[in-house]
Short mmCIF file of C-alpha atoms in Angstrom, two decimals:
data_model
loop_
_atom_site.label_atom_id
_atom_site.label_comp_id
_atom_site.label_asym_id
_atom_site.label_seq_id
_atom_site.Cartn_x
_atom_site.Cartn_y
_atom_site.Cartn_z
CA MET W 1 81.43 -26.15 -22.19
CA THR W 2 82.31 -28.44 -25.05
CA LYS W 3 83.43 -27.23 -28.45
CA GLY W 4 81.24 -29.24 -30.66
CA THR W 5 81.24 -29.23 -34.81
CA GLU W 6 79.04 -26.34 -34.73
CA VAL W 7 81.65 -24.24 -33.02
CA VAL W 8 84.24 -25.89 -35.17
CA ASP W 9 82.38 -25.07 -38.56
CA ILE W 10 81.89 -21.52 -37.46
CA GLU W 11 85.57 -20.70 -36.69
CA ALA W 12 86.59 -22.39 -40.20
CA ALA W 13 83.86 -20.16 -42.07
CA ILE W 14 85.34 -17.19 -40.30
CA ARG W 15 88.74 -17.53 -41.11
CA ALA W 16 87.99 -18.49 -44.88
CA LYS W 17 86.62 -14.85 -45.13
CA VAL W 18 90.03 -13.28 -44.12
CA GLN W 19 91.42 -12.51 -47.70
CA ALA W 20 88.30 -11.25 -49.00
CA ALA W 21 87.45 -8.99 -46.02
CA ALA W 22 91.00 -7.57 -46.07
CA SER W 23 90.29 -5.67 -49.28
CA ARG W 24 87.90 -3.44 -47.73
CA THR W 25 89.07 0.15 -46.97
CA ALA W 26 87.53 2.72 -44.53
CA PRO W 27 88.28 4.76 -41.55
CA THR W 28 87.87 2.93 -38.09
CA GLY W 29 88.93 5.77 -35.61
CA GLY W 30 85.33 6.45 -34.63
CA ASN W 31 84.55 3.01 -32.92
CA MET W 32 88.00 2.60 -31.18
CA ILE W 33 88.54 2.17 -27.50
CA LYS W 34 91.61 4.42 -26.36
CA LEU W 35 93.81 4.06 -23.37
CA THR W 36 94.54 7.31 -21.47
CA LYS W 37 97.73 8.16 -19.94
CA ASP W 38 96.27 7.75 -16.32
CA LYS W 39 95.25 4.20 -17.29
CA LYS W 40 91.33 4.48 -18.01
CA PHE W 41 89.61 3.29 -21.03
CA LYS W 42 88.12 6.10 -23.03
CA MET W 43 85.28 4.77 -24.79
CA PRO W 44 83.98 6.16 -28.29
CA ASP W 45 81.34 8.47 -26.77
CA GLY W 46 84.02 9.91 -24.33
CA GLU W 47 83.05 8.19 -21.31
CA GLU W 48 86.15 7.02 -19.26
CA ARG W 49 86.02 3.90 -17.45
CA GLU W 50 88.57 2.84 -14.78
CA GLY W 51 88.04 -0.87 -15.49
CA PRO W 52 88.33 -3.64 -15.78
CA LEU W 53 86.30 -3.84 -18.53
CA SER W 54 83.98 -6.73 -19.15
CA VAL W 55 83.44 -7.83 -22.84
CA VAL W 56 82.92 -10.50 -25.26
CA VAL W 57 85.87 -10.73 -27.63
CA LEU W 58 84.08 -11.55 -30.85
CA ASP W 59 87.30 -11.70 -32.80
CA PHE W 60 90.87 -10.63 -33.06
CA ILE W 61 93.81 -10.21 -35.63
CA SER W 62 97.52 -9.46 -35.81
CA ALA W 63 98.53 -6.08 -36.78
CA ASN W 64 102.09 -4.76 -37.66
CA SER W 65 102.86 -0.98 -38.30
CA TYR W 66 105.98 1.03 -38.87
CA PHE W 67 106.27 4.54 -38.83
CA ASP W 68 109.35 6.23 -40.27
CA ARG W 69 108.77 9.49 -38.32
CA PRO W 70 108.82 10.76 -34.84
CA TYR W 71 105.85 10.42 -32.65
CA ARG W 72 104.05 13.41 -31.55
CA ASP W 73 101.20 13.51 -28.83
CA GLY W 74 97.84 14.03 -30.48
CA GLU W 75 99.13 13.65 -33.72
CA VAL W 76 97.99 10.90 -35.90
CA THR W 77 100.03 10.02 -38.95
CA PRO W 78 99.67 6.79 -41.39
CA PRO W 79 102.10 4.16 -41.30
CA ALA W 80 104.86 3.53 -43.74
CA CYS W 81 104.38 -0.05 -43.83
CA PHE W 82 101.79 -2.30 -42.49
CA ALA W 83 100.41 -5.79 -42.24
CA ILE W 84 97.15 -7.44 -41.01
CA GLY W 85 96.48 -10.86 -40.52
CA ASP W 86 95.83 -14.03 -38.33
CA ASN W 87 99.22 -15.67 -37.96
CA PRO W 88 101.91 -13.19 -36.67
CA LYS W 89 104.45 -15.88 -38.08
CA ASP W 90 103.04 -15.65 -41.72
CA MET W 91 102.53 -11.99 -42.50
CA ALA W 92 103.70 -9.63 -45.12
CA PRO W 93 103.21 -5.73 -45.83
CA ASP W 94 100.03 -4.85 -47.32
CA GLU W 95 100.42 -3.97 -50.99
CA SER W 96 98.82 -0.38 -50.20
CA SER W 97 101.82 0.45 -47.61
CA PRO W 98 103.46 3.33 -49.02
CA VAL W 99 106.94 2.29 -48.36
CA LYS W 100 107.04 -1.59 -47.98
CA GLN W 101 110.03 -2.55 -45.81
CA SER W 102 110.42 -6.05 -46.95
CA ALA W 103 108.57 -8.62 -48.67
CA SER W 104 107.39 -10.53 -45.69
CA CYS W 105 107.31 -9.37 -41.84
CA ASN W 106 109.45 -12.53 -40.94
CA GLY W 107 113.23 -11.31 -41.41
CA CYS W 108 112.08 -7.92 -42.15
CA PRO W 109 114.93 -5.46 -40.60
CA MET W 110 112.36 -3.23 -39.00
CA ASN W 111 110.53 -6.11 -37.27
CA GLU W 112 113.94 -7.41 -35.54
CA PHE W 113 114.67 -6.64 -31.83
CA GLY W 114 117.14 -3.70 -31.69
CA SER W 115 115.88 -2.09 -34.86
CA HIS W 116 114.06 0.73 -32.45
CA PRO W 117 115.92 4.14 -32.94
CA ASN W 118 115.72 4.71 -29.06
CA GLY W 119 118.42 2.23 -28.95
CA ARG W 120 116.65 -0.04 -25.85
CA GLY W 121 116.53 -3.58 -28.02
CA GLY W 122 112.88 -3.00 -28.99
CA LYS W 123 111.38 -3.21 -32.51
CA ALA W 124 110.92 -0.43 -34.91
CA CYS W 125 107.64 -2.01 -36.44
CA GLN W 126 104.76 -2.15 -33.72
CA ASN W 127 103.55 -5.68 -33.34
CA LYS W 128 99.90 -5.17 -32.02
CA ARG W 129 96.91 -7.44 -31.60
CA LEU W 130 93.45 -5.77 -32.68
CA LEU W 131 90.41 -6.87 -30.56
CA ALA W 132 86.65 -6.43 -31.78
CA VAL W 133 84.79 -6.47 -28.45
CA LYS W 134 81.00 -5.97 -27.22
CA ALA W 135 79.32 -5.79 -23.71
CA PRO W 136 78.21 -9.16 -22.77
CA GLY W 137 74.53 -9.81 -23.45
CA ASP W 138 72.14 -10.68 -26.41
CA ASP W 139 71.50 -7.07 -27.43
CA PRO W 140 71.57 -7.61 -31.08
CA GLU W 141 72.09 -3.76 -31.39
CA ALA W 142 75.04 -3.48 -28.85
CA PRO W 143 78.11 -1.77 -30.66
CA ILE W 144 81.24 -3.26 -31.51
CA TYR W 145 84.25 -1.49 -30.64
CA LEU W 146 87.97 -2.09 -31.50
CA LEU W 147 90.57 -2.27 -28.68
CA ALA W 148 94.54 -2.46 -29.84
CA ILE W 149 96.78 -4.28 -27.50
CA SER W 150 100.52 -2.84 -27.59
CA PRO W 151 103.64 -5.02 -27.95
CA THR W 152 103.97 -4.97 -24.07
CA GLY W 153 100.50 -6.81 -23.80
CA THR W 154 100.62 -9.30 -26.80
CA LYS W 155 102.25 -12.43 -24.98
CA TYR W 156 99.52 -11.95 -22.28
CA TRP W 157 97.04 -11.93 -24.78
CA ASP W 158 98.17 -14.87 -26.68
CA ALA W 159 98.58 -16.77 -23.49
CA TYR W 160 94.98 -15.90 -22.41
CA VAL W 161 93.79 -17.24 -25.57
CA GLY W 162 95.41 -20.58 -25.20
CA LEU W 163 94.18 -20.68 -21.61
CA ILE W 164 90.49 -20.21 -22.54
CA LYS W 165 90.81 -22.92 -25.41
CA ASN W 166 92.35 -25.13 -22.96
CA ARG W 167 90.05 -24.61 -20.04
CA PHE W 168 86.88 -24.11 -21.71
CA ASN W 169 87.54 -25.81 -25.23
CA THR W 170 86.02 -22.81 -27.09
CA ALA W 171 86.73 -19.72 -29.13
CA GLU W 172 87.44 -16.31 -27.60
CA PHE W 173 83.57 -15.68 -28.06
CA GLY W 174 82.60 -18.44 -26.06
CA VAL W 175 83.79 -16.44 -22.67
CA ILE W 176 83.18 -13.11 -20.96
CA THR W 177 86.43 -11.64 -20.46
CA GLU W 178 87.93 -8.88 -18.08
CA ILE W 179 90.32 -6.56 -19.45
CA TYR W 180 92.50 -4.36 -17.26
CA PHE W 181 95.87 -2.40 -16.83
CA ASP W 182 99.06 -3.79 -15.30
CA ASP W 183 99.62 -1.73 -12.14
CA LYS W 184 103.26 -2.37 -12.13
CA SER W 185 103.75 -1.43 -15.56
CA ASP W 186 104.82 2.22 -16.18
CA PHE W 187 102.81 1.93 -19.67
CA GLN W 188 99.15 1.40 -20.40
CA SER W 189 99.74 -2.54 -20.72
CA LEU W 190 96.76 -4.42 -20.80
CA ARG W 191 95.96 -7.65 -19.10
CA PHE W 192 93.18 -10.31 -19.31
CA GLY W 193 91.42 -12.83 -17.28
CA ASN W 194 88.51 -14.24 -15.01
CA PRO W 195 87.05 -16.05 -17.86
CA ALA W 196 83.41 -16.88 -17.42
CA GLU W 197 80.90 -19.01 -19.64
CA ASN W 198 79.39 -16.80 -22.13
CA PRO W 199 75.54 -17.72 -22.22
CA PHE W 200 74.95 -15.91 -25.47
CA ILE W 201 77.65 -17.63 -27.48
CA LYS W 202 75.06 -18.32 -30.65
CA GLU W 203 73.80 -14.75 -30.52
CA ASP W 204 77.42 -13.31 -30.32
CA PHE W 205 78.36 -15.71 -33.04
CA GLY W 206 75.86 -13.99 -35.21
CA ARG W 207 78.12 -11.01 -35.17
CA VAL W 208 81.51 -12.58 -35.61
CA GLY W 209 81.34 -11.62 -39.29
CA GLU W 210 80.38 -8.12 -38.73
CA ALA W 211 83.48 -7.94 -36.51
CA ARG W 212 86.04 -9.69 -38.84
CA GLU W 213 84.87 -6.66 -41.30
CA LEU W 214 85.85 -4.01 -38.78
CA LEU W 215 89.17 -5.76 -37.85
CA THR W 216 90.37 -6.16 -41.58
CA VAL W 217 89.76 -2.54 -42.63
CA LYS W 218 93.07 -1.15 -43.65
CA PRO W 219 94.78 1.91 -42.20
CA ASP W 220 94.02 5.02 -44.25
CA VAL W 221 97.55 5.87 -45.68
CA SER W 222 96.13 8.48 -48.35
CA GLY W 223 97.77 11.34 -46.24
CA TYR W 224 101.18 9.84 -46.34
CA THR W 225 103.79 11.89 -47.18
CA PRO W 226 107.42 10.72 -48.12
CA LEU W 227 109.75 11.23 -45.56
CA THR W 228 112.89 13.68 -45.97
CA PRO W 229 116.24 13.19 -44.17
CA LYS W 230 115.34 16.12 -42.16
CA LYS W 231 112.51 14.73 -40.53
CA ALA W 232 113.91 11.51 -39.40
CA GLY W 233 113.88 11.04 -35.93
CA LYS W 234 112.97 8.61 -32.81
CA ARG W 235 109.20 7.59 -32.54
#
């Protein structure tokens, strides 16, 4: 597969829309693929799949989230500070963050190793990748889902992106990707592999703009309440 001028122009056009799309706000929980404790993919319709999950990754972004209160199973709380963007090294808290922790993510004390309150050397801020995926094929009505990669899996995703660009000379939507759980991990840590040429790359490109809009939706922070000292604790 050769990466021609058409694909290069496509990628440039998509990236140029980031700033405009990032201003949109709406809830996105309804199209999220969740990960169960027993390492299954829970689809938005409630179906659970063991994997591997075969998908086309239409687009992806980096997402940083800092929560200033303890995590409770089954409870959804807004982040105190968040950032979304393409380059993990050039991100800054969104202006709508309830409590911005720093002017930029680079150098933020909550984004440093050792800042996590559990004392194990991790970061208090969660550095994730967010993927927009669809089933392989040319169905124009196939739903686009979101899938979050936890901090334990981001380096594997980043390495995989480099692999497909070096091996196939294409963008992430130019291949069909298998996503699976790392059996050796105690957590729901995702891995990526077995890339195969996507025969419907042109059709899928037609939906990359739609995927970008979904990815850049900001989290709903309207329910955030200021933290009091009594509520402080580990997350």
